[in-house]
XYZ file of C-alpha atoms in Angstrom:
779
model
C 44.988 -27.831 -17.306
C 44.741 -24.044 -17.242
C 41.589 -22.355 -18.471
C 41.522 -18.792 -19.787
C 41.293 -15.318 -18.421
C 38.365 -13.136 -19.455
C 39.128 -9.436 -19.691
C 35.980 -7.319 -19.287
C 37.035 -3.825 -20.369
C 35.110 -0.694 -19.494
C 35.213 2.947 -20.491
C 34.946 4.599 -17.084
C 36.788 6.618 -14.512
C 39.834 4.809 -13.288
C 40.004 3.201 -9.846
C 43.225 1.911 -8.365
C 44.111 -1.763 -8.431
C 42.176 -3.910 -5.948
C 43.136 -7.098 -4.161
C 42.393 -10.391 -5.847
C 39.103 -11.969 -4.736
C 38.394 -15.730 -4.675
C 35.031 -16.671 -6.156
C 32.629 -19.051 -4.383
C 29.804 -21.007 -5.985
C 27.460 -17.971 -5.800
C 29.233 -14.616 -5.852
C 28.138 -11.039 -6.481
C 31.051 -8.841 -7.535
C 30.898 -5.078 -7.071
C 32.435 -3.385 -10.121
C 31.108 0.124 -9.484
C 34.682 1.437 -9.599
C 34.992 0.082 -13.137
C 31.474 -0.203 -14.657
C 31.274 -2.618 -17.579
C 29.233 -1.946 -20.731
C 27.806 -5.141 -22.228
C 26.398 -4.484 -25.708
C 25.222 -0.967 -24.845
C 24.021 -1.655 -21.292
C 26.200 -0.499 -18.387
C 26.459 -2.645 -15.255
C 28.024 -2.203 -11.829
C 27.690 -5.800 -10.594
C 28.641 -9.250 -11.861
C 26.837 -12.409 -10.742
C 29.025 -15.544 -10.939
C 27.403 -18.956 -10.520
C 29.411 -22.192 -10.417
C 26.935 -25.078 -10.415
C 26.865 -28.754 -11.349
C 25.388 -27.772 -14.737
C 26.797 -24.381 -15.708
C 29.504 -21.854 -15.159
C 27.832 -18.488 -15.727
C 28.789 -14.827 -15.596
C 25.689 -12.590 -15.595
C 25.145 -8.889 -15.181
C 21.488 -8.547 -14.142
C 21.010 -11.310 -11.572
C 22.068 -14.902 -11.087
C 21.527 -17.049 -14.141
C 18.040 -18.443 -14.654
C 17.371 -20.290 -17.936
C 13.707 -19.252 -17.686
C 14.405 -15.513 -17.848
C 15.911 -13.192 -20.463
C 19.245 -11.994 -19.115
C 22.625 -10.649 -20.191
C 25.064 -13.504 -19.503
C 28.070 -15.540 -20.596
C 27.068 -19.183 -20.172
C 29.449 -22.129 -20.338
C 29.705 -25.755 -19.251
C 30.377 -26.853 -15.717
C 33.865 -26.690 -14.232
C 35.525 -29.662 -12.621
C 35.762 -30.023 -8.866
C 39.507 -29.316 -9.121
C 39.226 -25.682 -10.056
C 40.012 -22.215 -8.766
C 38.204 -19.014 -9.805
C 39.352 -15.487 -8.919
C 38.554 -11.867 -9.799
C 40.471 -8.596 -9.802
C 40.007 -4.980 -10.977
C 43.139 -3.357 -12.356
C 43.907 0.125 -13.605
C 45.151 1.138 -17.046
C 47.844 -1.031 -18.618
C 49.484 0.021 -21.879
C 50.386 -3.611 -22.551
C 46.795 -4.821 -22.163
C 45.431 -1.834 -24.089
C 47.777 -2.539 -26.996
C 46.939 -6.252 -26.929
C 43.144 -5.617 -26.969
C 43.287 -3.124 -29.847
C 45.563 -5.446 -31.794
C 43.236 -8.423 -31.372
C 40.045 -6.386 -31.736
C 40.573 -3.528 -34.204
C 36.800 -2.847 -34.079
C 37.319 -1.159 -30.703
C 37.988 2.503 -31.483
C 38.181 4.029 -28.002
C 40.851 3.803 -25.288
C 40.277 1.442 -22.364
C 40.634 2.915 -18.907
C 40.244 -0.065 -16.543
C 39.910 -3.839 -16.650
C 37.928 -6.537 -14.884
C 39.889 -9.784 -14.941
C 37.982 -12.973 -14.162
C 40.219 -16.035 -14.273
C 39.753 -19.707 -13.553
C 42.061 -22.698 -13.599
C 41.319 -26.417 -13.861
C 43.973 -28.601 -12.224
C 42.685 -31.897 -13.549
C 44.756 -33.925 -16.022
C 42.166 -33.760 -18.810
C 42.313 -31.448 -21.850
C 38.979 -29.615 -22.046
C 37.728 -27.437 -24.897
C 34.669 -25.324 -24.194
C 32.231 -23.030 -25.965
C 30.601 -20.198 -24.023
C 27.351 -18.609 -25.238
C 27.270 -14.817 -25.085
C 23.639 -13.862 -24.445
C 21.893 -10.501 -24.713
C 18.380 -10.414 -23.264
C 18.418 -14.225 -23.328
C 19.395 -14.533 -26.995
C 22.817 -15.863 -28.037
C 24.596 -13.145 -30.047
C 28.157 -14.502 -30.046
C 30.374 -17.434 -29.003
C 33.461 -17.487 -26.808
C 35.610 -20.459 -27.872
C 38.300 -21.968 -25.646
C 40.430 -24.708 -27.254
C 42.582 -27.015 -25.152
C 44.087 -30.148 -26.757
C 47.353 -32.031 -26.425
C 48.764 -29.748 -29.112
C 46.934 -26.464 -28.451
C 46.660 -24.759 -25.077
C 44.634 -21.551 -25.130
C 45.053 -19.603 -21.913
C 43.281 -16.407 -23.001
C 40.282 -15.676 -25.239
C 38.730 -12.353 -26.123
C 35.671 -10.959 -27.957
C 34.276 -7.467 -28.498
C 31.046 -6.807 -26.530
C 30.543 -3.293 -27.888
C 27.066 -2.550 -29.199
C 23.936 -0.438 -29.066
C 20.473 -1.225 -27.791
C 17.168 0.130 -28.945
C 14.628 0.423 -26.093
C 16.953 -1.653 -23.953
C 16.247 -4.912 -25.783
C 17.080 -4.898 -29.523
C 20.884 -5.047 -29.902
C 22.978 -3.811 -32.848
C 26.713 -4.159 -33.278
C 28.891 -1.112 -34.063
C 28.655 0.026 -37.678
C 25.085 -1.282 -38.110
C 22.572 0.973 -39.904
C 18.887 -0.009 -39.940
C 16.148 1.812 -41.859
C 13.051 2.313 -39.697
C 9.436 2.402 -40.873
C 9.293 6.125 -40.069
C 11.701 7.090 -42.821
C 14.659 7.531 -40.484
C 17.752 5.421 -39.923
C 19.034 3.838 -36.739
C 22.799 3.930 -36.680
C 25.006 2.157 -34.129
C 28.189 4.189 -34.569
C 31.748 2.842 -34.485
C 31.967 4.068 -30.893
C 28.775 2.163 -29.952
C 26.437 5.195 -29.740
C 22.889 4.721 -31.054
C 21.927 7.560 -33.400
C 18.965 8.436 -35.578
C 19.514 10.103 -38.924
C 17.688 11.373 -41.965
C 18.818 9.194 -44.885
C 18.789 12.255 -47.191
C 21.382 14.064 -45.051
C 24.597 13.210 -43.331
C 23.569 14.740 -39.988
C 23.128 12.290 -37.093
C 21.656 12.873 -33.654
C 21.554 10.756 -30.527
C 18.006 10.135 -29.264
C 17.421 9.718 -25.538
C 14.300 8.409 -23.843
C 14.246 8.365 -20.053
C 11.568 8.459 -17.368
C 11.199 10.134 -13.976
C 8.738 8.490 -11.566
C 6.940 10.243 -8.701
C 4.977 7.884 -6.465
C 4.085 8.077 -2.794
C 6.518 10.482 -1.132
C 9.331 9.535 -3.529
C 10.835 11.064 -6.680
C 13.056 8.781 -8.814
C 14.758 11.158 -11.230
C 15.965 10.631 -14.808
C 19.281 9.328 -13.470
C 17.850 6.854 -10.957
C 18.514 9.026 -7.910
C 15.900 8.925 -5.123
C 14.500 11.934 -3.258
C 11.880 11.737 -0.509
C 9.443 14.578 0.221
C 8.606 14.956 3.906
C 6.259 17.956 3.846
C 3.023 18.928 2.054
C 4.274 21.592 -0.372
C 4.501 22.039 -4.158
C 7.822 21.212 -5.844
C 9.280 21.731 -9.292
C 9.667 18.412 -11.081
C 10.830 19.753 -14.416
C 11.748 23.145 -15.827
C 13.987 24.430 -18.597
C 15.798 27.776 -18.571
C 15.507 27.911 -22.367
C 11.676 27.666 -22.105
C 10.850 30.242 -19.363
C 7.124 29.523 -19.035
C 7.381 25.715 -18.974
C 7.209 23.907 -15.639
C 5.839 20.642 -14.232
C 4.926 20.839 -10.542
C 4.121 18.109 -7.999
C 1.795 18.826 -5.086
C 2.161 16.658 -1.962
C -0.393 16.025 0.801
C -0.811 13.682 3.758
C -3.388 10.857 3.832
C -4.034 8.577 6.808
C -0.888 9.584 8.727
C 0.420 13.050 9.571
C 4.082 12.126 9.088
C 3.965 10.655 5.560
C 3.179 12.737 2.463
C 2.020 11.464 -0.918
C 1.890 12.872 -4.420
C -1.589 14.369 -4.664
C -1.723 16.219 -7.997
C 0.384 17.540 -10.883
C 0.276 21.088 -12.265
C 1.513 22.204 -15.709
C 2.440 25.698 -16.842
C 3.295 25.833 -20.537
C 2.969 29.337 -21.926
C 2.920 32.968 -20.910
C -0.861 33.125 -20.511
C -0.703 32.164 -16.840
C -3.192 29.340 -17.394
C -2.642 26.298 -15.159
C -3.500 22.728 -16.095
C -4.172 20.584 -13.018
C -4.085 16.774 -13.130
C -5.878 15.573 -9.996
C -7.138 12.443 -8.276
C -9.983 10.521 -9.870
C -8.891 11.439 -13.405
C -10.019 15.052 -12.910
C -8.341 17.611 -15.204
C -8.888 21.319 -14.603
C -8.034 24.323 -16.703
C -7.524 26.775 -13.842
C -10.714 26.063 -11.829
C -12.837 24.651 -14.668
C -13.216 20.859 -14.950
C -12.500 19.553 -18.456
C -14.179 16.648 -20.239
C -11.599 14.345 -21.854
C -11.508 10.980 -23.587
C -8.958 8.806 -25.360
C -8.774 11.216 -28.315
C -6.107 13.879 -27.750
C -7.389 17.408 -27.174
C -5.013 20.336 -27.749
C -5.162 22.835 -24.872
C -2.655 25.716 -24.789
C -0.177 23.638 -26.777
C -0.642 20.516 -24.603
C -2.196 17.333 -26.000
C -4.475 15.983 -23.254
C -6.142 12.562 -23.266
C -7.698 10.235 -20.710
C -8.431 6.508 -20.554
C -9.061 3.923 -17.855
C -5.386 3.884 -16.855
C -5.076 7.649 -16.277
C -4.456 11.037 -17.863
C -1.668 11.819 -20.360
C -0.285 15.254 -21.242
C 2.026 15.425 -24.280
C 4.092 18.627 -24.472
C 6.221 19.380 -27.552
C 9.040 21.807 -26.788
C 11.671 23.225 -29.168
C 14.330 20.561 -28.539
C 12.457 17.636 -27.021
C 9.091 16.165 -26.066
C 7.824 15.675 -22.511
C 5.119 13.101 -21.765
C 3.385 13.469 -18.370
C 1.242 10.557 -17.169
C -0.819 10.626 -13.939
C -3.135 7.897 -12.609
C -4.177 9.685 -9.414
C -1.337 8.402 -7.235
C 1.708 8.036 -9.532
C 3.129 10.509 -12.048
C 5.688 9.580 -14.700
C 7.479 12.185 -16.818
C 9.191 10.856 -19.941
C 11.890 12.918 -21.687
C 12.395 12.212 -25.398
C 14.947 14.143 -27.365
C 18.556 14.500 -28.483
C 21.258 13.985 -25.891
C 20.810 13.559 -22.183
C 18.301 15.627 -20.136
C 21.225 17.335 -18.413
C 20.061 20.903 -19.036
C 16.625 20.523 -17.445
C 16.269 21.205 -13.733
C 13.810 20.273 -11.007
C 13.507 17.100 -8.944
C 13.466 14.998 -12.120
C 16.428 16.716 -13.765
C 20.094 16.995 -13.044
C 19.664 19.661 -10.411
C 22.196 20.454 -7.715
C 19.689 22.684 -5.917
C 18.371 21.691 -2.487
C 14.776 20.601 -1.821
C 14.022 23.927 -0.156
C 15.155 25.755 -3.308
C 12.897 23.589 -5.472
C 9.874 24.223 -3.236
C 7.451 26.546 -5.058
C 5.979 28.807 -2.391
C 3.396 30.568 -4.565
C 1.765 27.210 -5.360
C 1.985 25.907 -1.764
C -0.340 26.525 1.163
C 0.951 28.464 4.150
C 2.664 26.258 6.737
C 3.074 23.319 4.351
C 6.730 22.899 5.344
C 5.869 22.132 9.010
C 6.651 18.488 9.842
C 4.491 16.373 12.161
C 5.017 13.199 14.159
C 2.551 10.347 14.404
C 2.284 7.180 16.478
C 4.110 4.216 14.946
C 1.823 1.606 13.366
C 2.460 -1.676 15.202
C 0.585 -3.683 12.565
C 3.262 -3.068 9.906
C 5.545 -6.050 9.225
C 8.589 -4.371 7.657
C 10.283 -7.696 6.846
C 7.253 -8.915 4.921
C 6.880 -5.608 3.075
C 10.585 -5.629 2.144
C 10.181 -9.105 0.667
C 7.266 -7.871 -1.409
C 9.188 -4.835 -2.659
C 12.061 -7.132 -3.681
C 9.713 -8.921 -6.095
C 11.017 -6.354 -8.589
C 14.165 -8.483 -8.795
C 12.163 -11.580 -9.707
C 10.254 -12.706 -12.797
C 8.432 -11.265 -14.619
C 10.109 -7.953 -13.671
C 13.582 -9.289 -14.473
C 12.699 -8.887 -18.153
C 13.132 -5.157 -17.585
C 15.879 -5.065 -14.948
C 18.548 -4.398 -17.563
C 16.606 -1.408 -18.899
C 15.240 0.125 -15.682
C 17.201 -0.352 -12.482
C 14.756 -1.792 -9.921
C 16.746 -0.682 -6.868
C 15.421 2.917 -6.667
C 11.869 1.550 -6.824
C 12.669 -1.046 -4.153
C 14.134 1.685 -1.936
C 11.063 3.886 -2.410
C 8.768 0.920 -1.760
C 10.433 -0.282 1.456
C 10.941 3.223 2.886
C 7.219 3.905 2.502
C 5.669 0.552 3.432
C 7.817 0.184 6.557
C 6.172 3.351 7.883
C 2.741 3.482 6.248
C 0.160 0.635 6.120
C -0.268 -1.262 2.841
C -3.774 0.022 2.121
C -5.400 1.778 -0.821
C -3.458 -0.387 -3.280
C -0.095 0.816 -1.940
C 1.399 -2.702 -1.914
C 0.975 -2.783 -5.702
C 1.587 0.914 -6.435
C 5.408 0.798 -6.560
C 5.426 -2.438 -8.585
C 2.980 -0.935 -11.070
C 5.090 2.231 -11.327
C 8.130 0.121 -12.239
C 6.181 -1.903 -14.837
C 4.864 1.281 -16.431
C 8.350 2.830 -16.531
C 9.446 -0.202 -18.544
C 6.452 0.126 -20.837
C 7.094 3.822 -21.424
C 10.713 3.211 -22.422
C 10.462 0.107 -24.600
C 6.793 -0.853 -24.817
C 7.564 -3.928 -22.721
C 4.318 -4.480 -20.827
C 5.461 -7.691 -19.070
C 2.072 -9.122 -19.910
C -0.134 -10.014 -16.926
C 2.589 -9.179 -14.397
C -0.119 -8.263 -11.887
C -1.668 -11.749 -11.882
C 1.511 -13.310 -10.465
C 1.674 -11.027 -7.405
C -2.007 -10.671 -6.453
C -2.570 -7.190 -7.910
C -5.413 -5.840 -10.024
C -4.854 -4.949 -13.695
C -3.412 -1.415 -14.005
C -6.061 1.275 -13.960
C -6.507 4.740 -12.548
C -7.214 4.532 -8.824
C -10.628 5.925 -7.803
C -11.363 6.910 -11.390
C -14.091 9.596 -11.561
C -14.528 9.713 -7.752
C -14.065 13.338 -6.733
C -12.961 14.107 -3.184
C -12.720 17.535 -1.573
C -9.478 19.329 -0.713
C -9.492 17.932 2.860
C -10.132 14.372 1.626
C -8.369 11.649 -0.319
C -9.757 8.578 -2.027
C -9.025 5.170 -0.513
C -10.289 1.620 -0.150
C -13.381 1.111 1.971
C -13.891 -1.960 4.142
C -16.745 -3.160 1.917
C -14.407 -3.542 -1.063
C -15.294 -0.254 -2.767
C -13.712 3.173 -2.473
C -14.726 6.344 -0.667
C -13.354 9.708 0.400
C -11.452 9.714 3.711
C -10.512 12.688 5.868
C -6.862 13.689 5.675
C -5.059 13.108 8.959
C -4.281 16.754 9.781
C -7.820 17.864 8.920
C -9.384 15.130 11.060
C -7.016 15.808 13.944
C -8.637 19.130 14.856
C -11.969 17.333 15.373
C -10.791 14.059 16.920
C -9.278 15.762 19.961
C -12.780 16.883 21.076
C -14.841 14.110 19.480
C -16.654 16.677 17.339
C -18.218 15.809 14.013
C -18.247 19.309 12.609
C -17.832 23.023 13.185
C -19.604 25.281 15.711
C -23.049 26.608 14.854
C -23.322 29.697 12.694
C -25.931 32.173 13.866
C -27.701 35.037 12.173
C -30.449 37.332 13.442
C -33.184 34.710 13.514
C -31.652 31.443 12.357
C -28.928 28.892 13.006
C -27.006 26.360 10.934
C -24.518 23.630 11.654
C -22.023 21.943 9.328
C -20.997 18.305 9.842
C -17.993 16.773 8.054
C -19.046 14.087 5.596
C -15.887 11.973 5.878
C -16.057 12.030 9.705
C -19.633 10.753 9.526
C -18.522 7.942 7.212
C -15.691 7.076 9.597
C -18.378 6.464 12.261
C -20.560 4.549 9.783
C -23.245 7.235 10.001
C -25.413 7.792 6.932
C -25.922 11.527 6.684
C -29.155 11.067 4.726
C -30.729 9.354 7.768
C -30.063 12.364 10.024
C -32.693 15.027 10.615
C -33.674 17.831 12.967
C -36.510 17.477 15.481
C -38.873 17.849 12.556
C -37.974 14.775 10.501
C -38.659 16.563 7.219
C -35.695 18.869 7.883
C -32.635 16.971 6.692
C -29.030 17.861 5.952
C -27.824 18.995 2.541
C -24.366 17.841 1.347
C -22.202 20.265 -0.611
C -20.959 18.423 -3.732
C -17.594 20.205 -3.645
C -16.684 20.193 0.060
C -18.806 17.206 1.208
C -19.899 19.204 4.259
C -23.451 18.421 5.450
C -25.435 21.506 6.502
C -28.470 21.511 8.823
C -30.301 24.804 9.191
C -33.537 26.372 10.349
C -34.978 29.870 10.746
C -37.945 31.680 12.203
C -40.088 30.887 9.161
C -39.375 27.152 9.282
C -38.152 26.270 12.760
C -37.906 22.526 12.019
C -39.149 21.789 15.532
C -36.683 24.175 17.180
C -37.392 25.621 20.584
C -37.379 29.412 20.376
C -36.648 31.339 23.587
C -36.530 35.064 24.315
C -33.954 36.248 26.817
C -33.343 39.940 27.402
C -34.298 40.841 23.836
C -32.140 38.032 22.486
C -33.752 35.189 20.573
C -32.284 31.746 21.146
C -32.973 28.941 18.698
C -32.322 25.400 19.936
C -32.564 22.235 17.872
C -31.138 18.718 17.697
C -29.654 16.643 14.883
C -30.686 13.082 15.561
C -31.023 9.585 14.261
C -33.142 7.379 16.463
C -34.253 3.784 16.156
C -37.904 2.943 15.749
C -39.816 3.038 19.031
C -40.823 -0.612 18.441
C -37.199 -1.791 18.626
C -36.072 -2.995 22.055
C -32.341 -2.813 21.197
C -30.163 -1.162 18.536
C -26.732 -1.967 17.156
C -26.324 1.305 15.247
C -24.957 4.563 16.607
C -27.682 6.859 17.889
C -26.861 10.476 17.121
C -27.952 13.436 19.231
C -26.296 16.756 18.442
C -27.868 19.701 20.261
C -27.055 23.132 18.900
C -28.153 26.700 19.191
C -26.817 30.121 18.368
C -24.557 30.036 21.387
C -23.892 26.473 22.254
C -23.082 23.248 20.437
C -22.623 19.920 22.121
C -21.982 17.214 19.552
C -22.417 13.780 20.979
C -22.861 10.286 19.667
C -24.759 8.369 22.324
C -23.247 5.080 23.410
C -20.454 4.995 20.874
C -18.539 2.701 23.214
C -18.952 0.740 26.422
C -16.470 -0.086 29.158
C -16.798 -3.038 31.492
C -16.899 -2.093 35.166
C -14.881 -5.132 36.262
C -12.569 -7.240 34.113
C -14.274 -10.400 35.459
C -16.985 -11.371 37.924
C -16.189 -14.161 40.409
C -18.650 -15.818 42.784
C -18.146 -18.644 45.296
C -21.117 -21.023 45.353
C -21.763 -23.133 48.475
C -24.948 -25.211 48.642
C -25.226 -28.581 50.317
C -22.455 -30.838 48.986
C -21.508 -28.337 46.264
C -18.649 -25.889 46.749
C -17.255 -24.286 43.582
C -16.148 -20.975 42.118
C -18.008 -19.462 39.159
C -16.268 -16.902 36.926
C -17.768 -14.763 34.145
C -15.243 -13.040 31.866
C -15.511 -11.300 28.481
C -13.146 -11.116 25.484
C -12.877 -9.302 22.147
C -11.573 -12.279 20.132
C -12.875 -15.763 19.346
C -9.733 -17.404 20.746
C -10.492 -15.688 24.092
C -6.989 -14.329 24.493
C -7.790 -10.600 24.507
C -9.681 -10.041 27.736
C -11.878 -6.984 28.131
C -10.769 -4.848 31.041
C -11.914 -1.521 32.447
C -9.845 0.413 29.875
C -11.127 -1.475 26.807
C -13.627 0.371 24.635
C -16.303 -1.848 23.109
C -18.264 -0.346 20.223
C -21.881 -0.871 19.338
C -22.328 -3.934 17.113
C -18.843 -5.181 18.064
C -18.702 -8.912 18.720
C -18.054 -9.969 22.340
C -17.273 -13.452 23.687
C -18.350 -14.237 27.285
C -16.856 -17.260 29.048
C -18.562 -18.890 32.040
C -16.073 -21.051 33.892
C -16.083 -23.045 37.115
C -13.334 -24.215 39.405
C -13.737 -27.027 41.951
C -15.964 -29.365 39.913
C -15.071 -32.801 38.569
C -15.506 -32.523 34.808
C -15.809 -36.290 34.495
C -19.022 -36.252 36.533
C -20.464 -32.751 36.270
C -21.221 -30.495 33.285
C -22.021 -26.784 33.487
C -25.080 -25.679 31.515
C -25.808 -21.996 30.908
C -29.574 -22.099 31.262
C -30.339 -18.487 30.364
C -28.732 -15.100 29.869
C -30.511 -11.785 29.581
C -29.809 -8.078 29.755
C -31.554 -5.354 31.743
C -31.084 -1.623 32.017
C -31.110 -1.830 35.831
C -29.054 -3.878 38.305
C -32.003 -6.102 39.221
C -32.293 -9.265 37.101
C -36.080 -8.910 37.459
C -36.194 -5.484 35.807
C -39.223 -4.820 33.592
C -37.106 -3.914 30.549
C -35.390 -7.164 29.564
C -33.673 -8.577 26.473
C -32.974 -12.325 26.181
C -29.757 -13.669 24.683
C -30.031 -17.330 25.812
C -33.351 -19.026 26.582
C -33.778 -22.655 27.639
C -30.013 -23.174 27.202
C -30.166 -22.155 23.522
C -29.600 -18.898 21.597
C -32.601 -16.616 21.362
C -33.819 -17.236 17.779
C -34.899 -13.575 17.610
C -31.238 -12.461 17.769
C -29.160 -13.969 14.975
C -25.906 -12.653 16.462
C -25.986 -14.970 19.485
C -23.830 -18.125 19.374
C -23.463 -20.641 22.249
C -20.539 -23.085 22.304
C -19.550 -25.909 24.657
C -22.778 -25.715 26.642
C -23.177 -28.881 28.743
C -19.904 -30.434 27.609
C -17.630 -29.652 30.551
C -17.054 -27.326 33.436
C -17.026 -24.215 31.257
C -18.751 -22.847 28.179
C -18.985 -19.564 26.355
C -21.287 -17.575 24.139
C -20.934 -14.555 21.858
C -23.145 -11.722 20.692
C -22.926 -8.276 19.115
C -22.874 -5.402 21.624
C -26.067 -3.355 21.924
C -27.771 -0.724 24.008
C -31.403 -0.271 25.002
C -33.167 2.051 22.579
C -33.861 5.413 24.136
C -31.638 4.628 27.129
C -28.030 5.740 27.441
C -27.318 4.113 30.806
C -25.601 0.897 31.814
C -26.355 -2.574 30.493
C -26.473 -5.424 33.031
C -25.861 -8.958 31.758
C -27.285 -11.757 33.930
C -26.699 -15.497 33.440
C -28.284 -18.442 35.257
C -26.058 -21.526 35.447
C -27.116 -25.112 36.214
C -25.033 -28.193 37.138
C -25.863 -31.415 35.291
C -24.799 -34.947 36.367
C -23.355 -36.661 33.309
C -24.067 -40.289 34.387
C -26.975 -41.660 32.340
C -27.840 -38.098 31.413
C -27.309 -36.086 28.204
C -26.347 -32.633 29.461
C -25.954 -31.019 26.020
C -29.050 -28.993 25.050
C -30.536 -29.955 21.699
C -30.908 -26.545 20.121
C -31.815 -27.953 16.697
C -35.260 -29.116 17.942
C -37.926 -26.381 17.598
C -38.693 -24.628 20.864
C -42.235 -26.109 21.136
C -40.958 -29.691 20.704
C -38.022 -29.002 22.992
C -40.355 -28.171 25.868
C -41.981 -31.618 25.620
C -38.670 -33.462 25.279
C -37.096 -35.091 28.315
C -34.973 -32.397 30.001
C -31.526 -33.005 31.509
C -31.399 -33.723 35.218
C -30.085 -30.653 37.046
C -28.776 -30.265 40.596
C -31.062 -27.304 41.272
C -29.688 -26.597 44.736
C -26.316 -25.870 43.093
C -27.688 -23.396 40.520
C -26.158 -19.925 40.409
C -26.917 -16.449 39.050
C -24.041 -14.196 37.975
C -24.169 -10.587 36.685
C -21.745 -8.444 34.683
C -22.151 -4.688 34.211
C -21.270 -2.617 31.116
C -21.218 1.171 31.344
C -21.003 3.920 28.738
């Protein structure tokens, strides 16, 4: 029994006839050559699903009863069926037939999408198909097949208008709004607003341009990527000469990826600039403004600020522009009659190149220079792509018909496959999409963030002000702080410097350290001082540079020398541990400087092991075995420390003591003691114990011993240290004993207090087979 054809007619540019395509159970049909408008929403793809329950034709994803989609939903087809699809060009016969059957259609049809299916079973089947808009059934498609009636073709009119992408009206519908205006879906399916006291009608357009990361998604859904660190025109209008919205781009953690950093508005002929910056900072030229949720009119711009960000509302002669900025994402919403085709800039319909839209007088010199950076091996592009594609899943599908998710997915994947997902970046593109939906139809997709492990939308780093060479990002402790920009930090990292050379005057000297570089090294600037501990650094609130200075009146412990009528002032910025501390796990800072010489240095920032492992062959009486001592940087003991590995102070190290040539069924290896000295001799006067009496030194809470006395190997871990006041090598010595397992408990009982442990019965050791092994760390 034959089932009907469905003709999906579209008003579009004509493409030639295509070959017929056979439909499988799940098929995505590309109809970009003949886009189809379904009740006011244009689509370029059709999703056909033939399942055991339904036969569905959808336009914004495969059918899911749980989501609100645009679909035609019918009963299942029999197993003996064939479904095919074809796009055909204009046909006068079809055009005449459609207008005869559907006189409500007033416009000519330029191409056709023909989806046909046939059922070859012997049964007569009548079916009813639900026509759904945003999940709601708005019409029925009836197919009647009986022994007396055989309907091979059915047709309905899917013309219509949509308000905010969701509320649908059929042509000819007029609705009075609560604002005193009328909404009119015209006979040609164009949504218009009108004043009921006049006969004039206008078409109202609301569309959004999103700028996030290095990407601009314009009013038409086109994607542009900014590679440099310059200022660009986002929006301008030839009819309003002094109006312009600018985007300023800067790098963050990498030199080769730029991000939107701030937005600048020019609105009148006064030359005044309104800057929307990170942290919710708004400046009128160079003056910081105080804003709240109540709109404040500044040079014709309504400015307001809340926990989600800053909003600038600009009323122009023919339309309104709404600029929103949360510190990392800007969204410009155009509201007015017609399409925003006359406005130019990256957001508008501009045919100008990126170089033409670059605004040189608002950009720093050299901003167009591009840099390379080392690829980040920690980035999993496949995983990040999957996360970006969440925009095609619930709850975002509620907005897919209004805002195309693909440009946002493209922007998301292009960025996260090159830049690490830090500083909230893995949620930034998803949040930008959700806000675009909210701006256009007030659809907030309630609690969307809770389903994808994001925080509720709010301005990033609100009220945290960073300097021009810094950006705000997530700190490892869960808070936020100001980080050095990659290009700024690069000029210091090549030499290991923490600041600029000393500045000298006639009888004084000063030195500036970079606050964000100090934080990168976990150095608290407030703990630093000159030789006189009362002389401490002062941080500039604007630049975050820390200045240390002294002069002839207050030398701060400086050594003053006279040399051929020249006066030389020498001092040291330092942070030392208390003299009572034997070891330290914090960086010790010594920065000597004078009028002519600066030698910044952080003592013992890292250690390198002299040998990747230490191996000794032990021969004593009946015992002949090999003892190996090797260190690692991970608990699984897979990443061995070698001579090229840098180990930082307070970094955790695992040391394995292993034997070869012993029978583990009979003998157990017990690490009796381990200690460190600052000299090669294990009997050096300066000594620090890590393991005592086969147990961790209770005075050092970082020491852990595992597997001691269980088999022919064991290991322990501790946090790396240096001897206070000594910058030389650290020598690690361990004494190992062999224990006979038979009738003997070789595992030390480290739970018993040390005093009781001394009186307890000790394990029986083979003392003649004991060994001492030493490993050297150098800095």
